[in-house]
Amino acid sequence: MNNTYFPAFFLLLLISTMISLSAETLANSPSDKIVIAHRGASGYLPEHSLEAKAMAHAMNSDYIEQDVVMTKDNQLVVLHDHYLDRVTDVMDVFPKRFRMVMGKKRWFAIDFTLKEIKSLQMTEGFTIDPKTHKKKAIFPERFPLFKSTFKVSTLQQEIELIQGLNKSTGKNIGLYVEIKAPWFHKLEGRDISKVTLEILKKYGYKSRQDKIFIQCFDPEETRRIHDELFPQLHISLKLIQLIAMTDWYEKVRFVNGKPVPYNYDWMLKPGAMKKITRYADGVGPWKPMLVSDQSTKEHLVFTPLLKEAHAEGLLVHPYTFRKDQGRIPAYAKDFYDLLDIFLYQLGVDGIFTDYPDLAVAFIKGKEN
Ligand code: CA
């Protein structure tokens, strides 16, 4: 070994140590925590409206969420449910075009063309009061029902809005796309995951470096996306496995005509994260799966899920953080305390929230 080589070797060693140290410091710094605008700035404007997305962009969310469902003419629209009746006037405009599902009338997006869907007024989420038969807002403190003008938008329209705002503001705000109910679309003869990924590819989302996450509640489909669709389309994007409770019927199969929900129990048992890490980059659990509802203000009970996910190198992005009346669990003093418990006492990597401005400001305040 000659004289010049020796110090150079140590210099390299020193630099690489510094790089790995700074990477570690970064990984632990609060600025790494991400805020996902859940259906846009949905605490202020109707969920999934382009207006709610523009507001979330202005609020500096790190990511803005899209839920994607398919129309009769194979277009992708941004809607939380694969039916239209919770957030539009479809039942007034097309009163007969429903299906009966588990004793309830539902107007499915897949039964309407994009043109028909575009003719509807979109609004805040509502239910029908069983006594008065009138529409009743699910969140009464939010934007009033059927005021101003909002429309269902396509996935392309939303991508163009976010990419356009990224250009005009110089920001780089990401997409967080949920593929909704692949099992349902498959029953209708459609491959929603493939169509979604093809559109994303066309708009430049191809690699793990691109600012995008794909999320899905269906573990078989998430695996298929990773194992089959990514190689087929020559892309590779970051994937989040969402975790549901079995009785939510997020994924369903039919036995003798009766719906049987997919059993999610295995995802909350030891060893599950090891299985998920093979095909996903992270998990999206429901808040009580991380902080038990048995918790009190004096005694928080954390489940083992976060530790097990982090041990497997998985990100943890729980849902949904809302400040509305009745939405703060009893163990938290207020919305900010709830954020503090999850982001800093437990240590999740990001959160889905209807109030991205408050979460962005909270994280910023923690840094100073
Ligand atoms: Ca979603």
XYZ file of C-alpha atoms and ligand atoms in Angstrom:
369
model
C 0.000 0.000 0.000
C 1.622 3.334 -1.003
C 1.528 6.611 0.912
C -1.021 8.422 -1.228
C -3.482 5.536 -1.304
C -3.635 5.134 2.465
C -4.986 8.592 3.456
C -7.328 8.574 0.451
C -8.821 5.325 1.726
C -9.435 6.860 5.145
C -10.845 10.011 3.615
C -13.341 7.881 1.667
C -14.210 5.976 4.823
C -14.733 9.248 6.673
C -16.931 10.668 3.907
C -19.035 7.535 3.689
C -19.481 7.567 7.480
C -20.549 11.208 7.295
C -23.008 10.448 4.516
C -24.564 7.564 6.408
C -24.706 9.654 9.605
C -26.431 12.541 7.855
C -28.856 10.124 6.195
C -29.674 8.753 9.631
C -30.127 12.223 11.101
C -32.414 13.092 8.207
C -34.444 9.913 8.671
C -35.104 10.900 12.278
C -35.759 14.568 11.674
C -39.371 15.796 11.910
C -39.240 17.181 8.361
C -39.350 13.597 7.086
C -42.901 13.215 8.343
C -45.325 13.585 5.493
C -48.763 15.156 5.375
C -51.170 13.521 2.928
C -54.174 15.708 2.084
C -56.957 13.133 2.492
C -59.319 13.612 -0.509
C -57.741 17.100 -0.771
C -58.303 19.824 1.832
C -61.587 18.034 2.478
C -62.185 19.720 5.837
C -62.857 22.945 3.920
C -64.194 22.065 0.461
C -66.126 19.076 -0.939
C -63.890 15.994 -0.931
C -62.104 15.201 -4.209
C -63.234 18.431 -5.906
C -60.458 20.090 -7.915
C -60.981 23.111 -5.653
C -60.146 20.985 -2.584
C -57.000 19.753 -4.374
C -55.858 23.296 -5.280
C -56.372 24.342 -1.661
C -54.359 21.354 -0.391
C -51.585 22.325 -2.811
C -51.566 25.902 -1.515
C -51.400 24.510 2.047
C -48.111 22.739 1.218
C -49.264 19.179 1.817
C -46.498 16.772 0.828
C -48.948 14.544 -1.047
C -52.519 14.910 -2.284
C -54.757 11.843 -2.324
C -56.751 10.498 -5.279
C -59.287 7.662 -4.940
C -59.902 6.155 -8.354
C -62.990 4.349 -9.727
C -64.065 3.485 -13.266
C -67.010 4.677 -15.383
C -69.175 2.700 -17.835
C -66.987 3.997 -20.693
C -63.712 2.982 -18.998
C -62.737 6.439 -17.795
C -61.134 6.918 -14.385
C -62.818 9.373 -12.052
C -61.688 10.566 -8.640
C -64.311 9.426 -6.123
C -64.060 7.833 -2.708
C -66.886 5.342 -3.192
C -67.488 3.225 -6.263
C -71.016 4.639 -6.119
C -72.108 8.245 -6.669
C -74.950 8.788 -4.215
C -73.091 10.055 -1.117
C -71.583 13.118 -2.834
C -73.744 13.958 -5.894
C -77.361 14.593 -6.920
C -77.419 11.352 -8.979
C -80.565 10.070 -7.234
C -82.469 13.194 -8.353
C -81.081 13.287 -11.917
C -81.210 9.517 -12.620
C -83.768 8.213 -10.056
C -84.123 4.749 -11.609
C -80.495 3.891 -12.357
C -79.620 2.228 -9.026
C -78.712 -1.303 -7.957
C -79.838 -2.868 -4.672
C -76.853 -3.736 -2.463
C -77.414 -5.358 0.905
C -80.891 -3.797 1.065
C -79.737 -0.318 -0.003
C -80.154 1.636 -3.243
C -76.745 2.489 -4.721
C -75.932 4.399 -7.918
C -72.673 2.879 -9.198
C -70.151 4.919 -11.177
C -69.628 1.894 -13.452
C -73.270 2.220 -14.656
C -72.795 5.823 -15.888
C -70.754 7.346 -18.701
C -68.288 10.112 -17.959
C -70.625 12.552 -19.719
C -73.490 11.548 -17.426
C -71.279 11.818 -14.343
C -70.084 15.253 -15.475
C -73.713 16.406 -15.614
C -74.066 15.857 -11.831
C -73.532 18.392 -9.070
C -70.961 17.282 -6.514
C -71.158 18.297 -2.858
C -70.102 17.474 0.685
C -70.890 13.939 1.859
C -74.495 13.443 3.014
C -76.965 10.824 4.169
C -80.735 10.750 3.784
C -82.553 11.340 7.045
C -84.887 8.308 7.434
C -87.636 10.448 9.008
C -87.672 13.612 6.889
C -86.170 11.967 3.739
C -84.029 15.101 3.450
C -80.309 15.224 2.732
C -78.257 15.669 5.899
C -74.560 16.639 5.916
C -72.259 14.037 7.469
C -70.021 16.859 8.795
C -72.463 19.720 9.589
C -69.660 22.240 10.328
C -68.126 21.874 6.874
C -68.894 23.465 3.476
C -72.707 23.668 3.013
C -74.514 21.079 0.875
C -75.112 21.872 -2.818
C -73.756 25.448 -2.685
C -71.567 26.853 -5.472
C -70.631 24.410 -8.269
C -68.423 21.339 -7.966
C -67.961 18.485 -10.429
C -66.526 14.982 -10.352
C -63.146 15.109 -12.125
C -61.139 12.547 -14.040
C -57.771 11.279 -12.841
C -56.131 13.061 -15.787
C -57.731 16.409 -14.901
C -56.452 16.103 -11.360
C -52.921 15.101 -12.385
C -52.821 18.060 -14.796
C -53.987 20.406 -12.016
C -51.307 19.210 -9.565
C -48.539 19.111 -12.185
C -49.604 22.570 -13.422
C -49.517 23.978 -9.880
C -46.147 22.313 -9.300
C -44.863 24.168 -12.359
C -46.370 27.563 -11.543
C -45.375 27.479 -7.843
C -42.053 25.657 -8.162
C -43.207 23.041 -5.625
C -43.062 19.278 -6.028
C -46.225 17.965 -4.411
C -46.867 14.280 -4.912
C -49.796 12.043 -5.812
C -51.088 9.380 -3.428
C -53.371 7.245 -5.597
C -55.763 4.642 -4.183
C -57.070 1.981 -6.529
C -60.601 1.362 -5.270
C -62.291 -2.025 -5.070
C -60.345 -3.969 -7.742
C -62.492 -7.037 -6.922
C -65.646 -5.100 -7.912
C -64.131 -3.772 -11.135
C -62.967 -7.304 -11.976
C -66.543 -8.594 -11.563
C -67.518 -5.904 -14.081
C -64.834 -7.172 -16.462
C -62.394 -4.284 -15.910
C -58.744 -4.115 -14.897
C -58.735 -0.843 -12.971
C -55.157 -1.235 -11.692
C -53.711 -1.618 -15.168
C -55.624 1.342 -16.601
C -54.590 3.523 -13.630
C -50.904 2.615 -13.936
C -50.962 3.224 -17.704
C -52.281 6.754 -17.149
C -49.709 7.439 -14.428
C -46.943 6.198 -16.717
C -48.175 8.519 -19.478
C -47.912 11.453 -17.062
C -44.319 10.551 -16.150
C -44.741 8.485 -12.974
C -42.469 5.527 -13.684
C -39.859 5.080 -11.001
C -39.468 4.855 -7.267
C -37.827 8.299 -7.336
C -41.033 9.903 -8.633
C -43.149 11.620 -6.004
C -46.012 9.177 -5.867
C -47.414 6.367 -3.735
C -49.939 3.763 -4.889
C -52.243 2.473 -2.148
C -54.741 -0.372 -2.102
C -56.847 -2.211 0.488
C -56.700 -5.437 -1.508
C -53.556 -7.408 -0.600
C -53.894 -9.823 -3.518
C -54.130 -6.884 -5.917
C -51.235 -4.988 -4.297
C -49.100 -8.113 -4.754
C -50.276 -8.436 -8.357
C -49.351 -4.798 -9.038
C -45.861 -5.430 -7.663
C -45.250 -8.864 -9.152
C -47.036 -8.622 -12.522
C -48.152 -5.142 -13.569
C -44.969 -3.219 -12.718
C -42.721 -5.573 -14.763
C -45.303 -5.683 -17.584
C -45.449 -1.863 -17.838
C -41.714 -1.377 -17.136
C -42.404 0.862 -14.148
C -41.809 0.592 -10.403
C -43.622 2.870 -7.937
C -43.786 2.922 -4.144
C -46.668 0.820 -2.799
C -48.679 1.113 0.405
C -50.763 -1.773 1.726
C -53.838 -0.333 3.407
C -55.227 -2.309 6.336
C -58.991 -2.570 6.907
C -61.194 -4.216 9.482
C -62.831 -7.355 8.080
C -66.382 -6.111 8.760
C -65.926 -3.046 6.527
C -66.360 -5.327 3.469
C -63.470 -3.583 1.670
C -62.851 -6.721 -0.377
C -65.685 -9.131 -1.040
C -66.293 -12.467 -2.721
C -69.692 -14.040 -3.293
C -70.592 -17.481 -1.979
C -74.046 -18.703 -3.137
C -74.875 -15.090 -3.957
C -74.012 -13.880 -0.454
C -71.135 -11.405 0.104
C -68.274 -12.742 2.232
C -65.679 -10.190 3.345
C -61.955 -10.844 2.906
C -60.459 -11.667 6.301
C -57.891 -9.029 7.309
C -57.096 -10.612 10.712
C -53.689 -11.940 9.568
C -52.459 -8.393 8.942
C -52.708 -7.553 12.628
C -50.892 -10.688 13.806
C -47.134 -11.080 14.450
C -45.195 -11.838 11.283
C -47.606 -10.009 8.941
C -45.186 -7.149 8.247
C -42.580 -9.654 7.062
C -45.059 -10.885 4.445
C -46.032 -7.361 3.375
C -42.466 -6.072 3.070
C -41.939 -8.500 0.184
C -44.210 -6.468 -2.085
C -44.921 -3.084 -0.425
C -42.981 -0.107 0.938
C -45.345 0.636 3.759
C -48.682 0.126 5.430
C -51.708 2.378 5.904
C -53.430 1.280 9.114
C -56.558 2.691 10.775
C -55.633 4.773 13.840
C -56.951 2.271 16.463
C -54.681 -0.416 14.979
C -51.704 1.641 16.290
C -53.065 3.374 19.390
C -55.630 1.233 21.172
C -59.022 2.779 21.917
C -58.499 1.446 25.459
C -55.968 4.281 25.852
C -56.664 7.092 28.318
C -55.110 10.560 28.595
C -52.963 9.200 31.460
C -52.059 5.915 29.814
C -51.562 5.470 26.069
C -51.590 1.887 24.797
C -49.517 1.380 21.645
C -50.044 -1.853 19.714
C -46.951 -3.706 18.405
C -47.799 -2.816 14.776
C -45.543 0.242 14.354
C -42.485 -1.464 15.843
C -43.006 -4.547 13.693
C -43.483 -2.461 10.538
C -40.392 -0.357 11.213
C -38.359 -3.482 12.007
C -39.169 -4.676 8.472
C -38.309 -1.268 6.989
C -41.924 -0.415 6.194
C -43.335 3.113 6.306
C -46.444 3.669 8.442
C -49.095 6.169 7.231
C -52.264 5.905 9.370
C -55.685 7.377 8.543
C -57.695 9.608 9.136
C -56.962 12.703 11.241
C -60.001 14.968 11.613
C -60.676 17.843 13.986
C -64.467 17.719 13.562
C -66.816 17.269 16.489
C -66.721 13.734 17.876
C -63.663 12.753 15.829
C -60.965 13.227 18.488
C -60.443 9.984 20.457
C -61.007 10.261 24.228
C -57.285 9.710 24.941
C -56.259 12.939 23.130
C -56.801 16.441 24.541
C -57.386 17.981 21.098
C -56.424 17.675 17.418
C -52.815 18.820 18.001
C -52.410 16.394 20.899
C -53.672 13.622 18.599
C -51.067 14.602 15.985
C -48.355 14.688 18.661
C -49.277 11.221 19.972
C -49.056 9.614 16.526
C -46.227 11.591 14.929
C -43.869 12.088 17.871
C -44.798 9.821 20.809
C -45.480 6.750 18.668
C -43.421 7.859 15.644
C -45.420 7.246 12.446
C -43.901 8.416 9.145
C -46.894 10.360 7.838
C -50.627 10.882 8.237
C -53.765 11.198 6.147
C -55.685 14.276 7.227
C -58.696 16.356 6.122
C -56.903 19.409 7.628
C -53.487 19.501 5.931
C -52.842 23.158 6.889
C -53.017 22.334 10.609
C -50.774 19.262 10.286
C -48.182 21.102 8.150
C -48.074 23.963 10.693
C -47.854 21.518 13.618
C -44.891 19.646 12.129
C -43.156 22.921 11.255
C -43.629 24.135 14.832
C -42.081 20.925 16.177
C -38.946 21.515 14.078
C -38.266 24.934 15.619
Ca -58.577 6.726 0.124
